[in-house]
Amino acid sequence: MTGGRGSGLARLSLNQKTTNRWSVAEAVQGCVRAGLPAIGLWREPVHEIGVLAAVQLVTDAGLRVSSLCRGGFLTDPTATGRQAALDDNRRAIDEAAALGTDCLVMVVGGLPTGSRDLPGARHSVVDGIAALVPYARERRVRLALEPMHPIFCADRGVLSTLSQALDIAECFAADEVGVVVDTFHVWWDPEVMTQIARATGRIASFQVCDWITPLPPDALLSRGIMGDGHIDFRGLRRAVEAANYLGDVEVEIFNADVWDADPDEVVATVTQRYLDVVLDG
Amino acid sequence: MTGGRGSGLARLSLNQKTTNRWSVAEAVQGCVRAGLPAIGLWREPVHEIGVLAAVQLVTDAGLRVSSLCRGGFLTDPTATGRQAALDDNRRAIDEAAALGTDCLVMVVGGLPTGSRDLPGARHSVVDGIAALVPYARERRVRLALEPMHPIFCADRGVLSTLSQALDIAECFAADEVGVVVDTFHVWWDPEVMTQIARATGRIASFQVCDWITPLPPDALLSRGIMGDGHIDFRGLRRAVEAANYLGDVEVEIFNADVWDADPDEVVATVTQRYLDVVLDG
């Protein structure tokens, strides 16, 4: 690896969902082989080996953990469901702290089954975040609200815009509640540049993947490798940097074809694309 | 048909795309059989029989034409492409005037092929609308800007929110440029109620269909019959009425299963659903 390429990768993080078939151990080794300094972890594969084993793997490899995915799912209207969600989020906060990341990505949840009360679901999110902040604050973990593309509003995340996420985040200190800027989710928003500027000091994570057409049949697996779609990555990266975000850039791609490919080749491709279309040429 | 049911249908319009396999003549006859007072027409099927023949059909049947779909596609960056689009839109304006509707639905177009310049495409839309307004004004046709769900931003319509459509519309008189409120496109928007109120006097069309999950594989055919999905129709209908829109309510459903069904049965179903979940119970 050349020095130039090495320094170009100083902020590149592999979200392990991009190499979905890899275990935590395999993803950590893959990052090391590719010269990546950071990894974004998911709770389910971490649970498969245990949190302490995951901590040992990333520590031994000298990797940063750029984020832990994911907390959230705060829209259950029942007392039991709400309590279960809060309990699980507190466990997620503990896991983030143990893994040495201050960024817990929050996918807030969709409409409750059978409900058409979108404002009500959104209020539940605000209540849930407020209930979690004291616990997260004590453990120095920031709740990172992820606005999701409106395609996911019904069934995954009722936070649909950066503006809406910031309206909630700004009820709390900047180091308590931040926002995730994921290019796939926000690129279409006519206010995206204004809201990224507004998010100065609140950006907890910057994730990149592309919007491709025709949209793949499964909406949950519809994300593309940077450069294969319609998003202007440089413009968005410069905007988050101007908003004082100089942290890791996570590549997070949900895509059946990407998941079927050889994971080392996927890492090589996304690394090259990061250099080619995300960083300045 | 009972008087109560009859008066309940006084504002219901069948957008002919809902019964996609029907010709204009068949759709007109279907509306008459079902007791619907209005129809939304599309240019392609109108062209198949000729505009004058279509005028004759709706006049003889005593139907209102609630809208003509569609003008737009204004984002081609080449001089030739831009001129062709303006010429075609002027023909669409003439057709709307001939059909006796003042509402030409504008689907503004997606990103030009290979382009990632979303702000540039949006500027092209503003330029195109400005170029068309004088022609439309003379013919008393209102250009009805349709903000489209962000799922279509790349390939169909770079107007993504009511707020953005109103920013453009408000550059012109209210009877020159209006907006379409289509529940499928706007239901997720955290600002939807505020922006509908802002649109008072500018709402040129109110269209209804549902957001269903799981989303069907073809995004263009992903719309559901009212009541089958997640949208609160009554809330949105009351909001557009409070914004002084008392015109027709068009049912427009792009869905392969709906298109495969018997069109008369589809009309019966959407009529019943309109009474059950769109109007007040």
Short mmCIF file of C-alpha atoms in Angstrom, two decimals, chain B residues 3 25 53 70-71 74 88 117 121 124 133 137-138 144 154 161 163 166-167 171 177 198-199 221 226 239 254 273:
data_model
loop_
_atom_site.label_atom_id
_atom_site.label_comp_id
_atom_site.label_asym_id
_atom_site.label_seq_id
_atom_site.Cartn_x
_atom_site.Cartn_y
_atom_site.Cartn_z
CA GLY B 3 -79.52 9.15 -2.48
CA ALA B 25 -64.57 4.97 -23.99
CA ALA B 53 -63.38 12.00 -29.87
CA ARG B 70 -49.47 14.60 -17.66
CA GLY B 71 -47.15 17.38 -18.63
CA LEU B 74 -38.57 19.39 -17.95
CA ASP B 88 -44.99 18.82 -25.93
CA ASP B 117 -26.62 17.38 -10.41
CA ALA B 121 -32.26 19.49 -12.47
CA SER B 124 -34.39 23.35 -14.96
CA VAL B 133 -46.97 29.86 -17.74
CA ARG B 137 -52.54 31.35 -18.72
CA GLU B 138 -53.99 32.29 -22.11
CA ALA B 144 -50.39 21.51 -11.28
CA ALA B 154 -33.81 9.94 -9.43
CA THR B 161 -42.00 17.79 -1.15
CA SER B 163 -42.82 22.74 0.39
CA LEU B 166 -45.01 25.60 -3.30
CA ASP B 167 -41.73 27.50 -3.40
CA CYS B 171 -43.57 32.62 -7.98
CA VAL B 177 -49.51 27.32 -11.01
CA ARG B 198 -49.82 26.89 3.15
CA ALA B 199 -51.25 25.61 -0.15
CA LEU B 221 -46.59 -0.19 -9.50
CA MET B 226 -57.27 3.01 0.09
CA ALA B 239 -56.66 19.20 5.68
CA PHE B 254 -50.69 1.99 -10.22
CA ARG B 273 -63.31 2.29 0.11
#
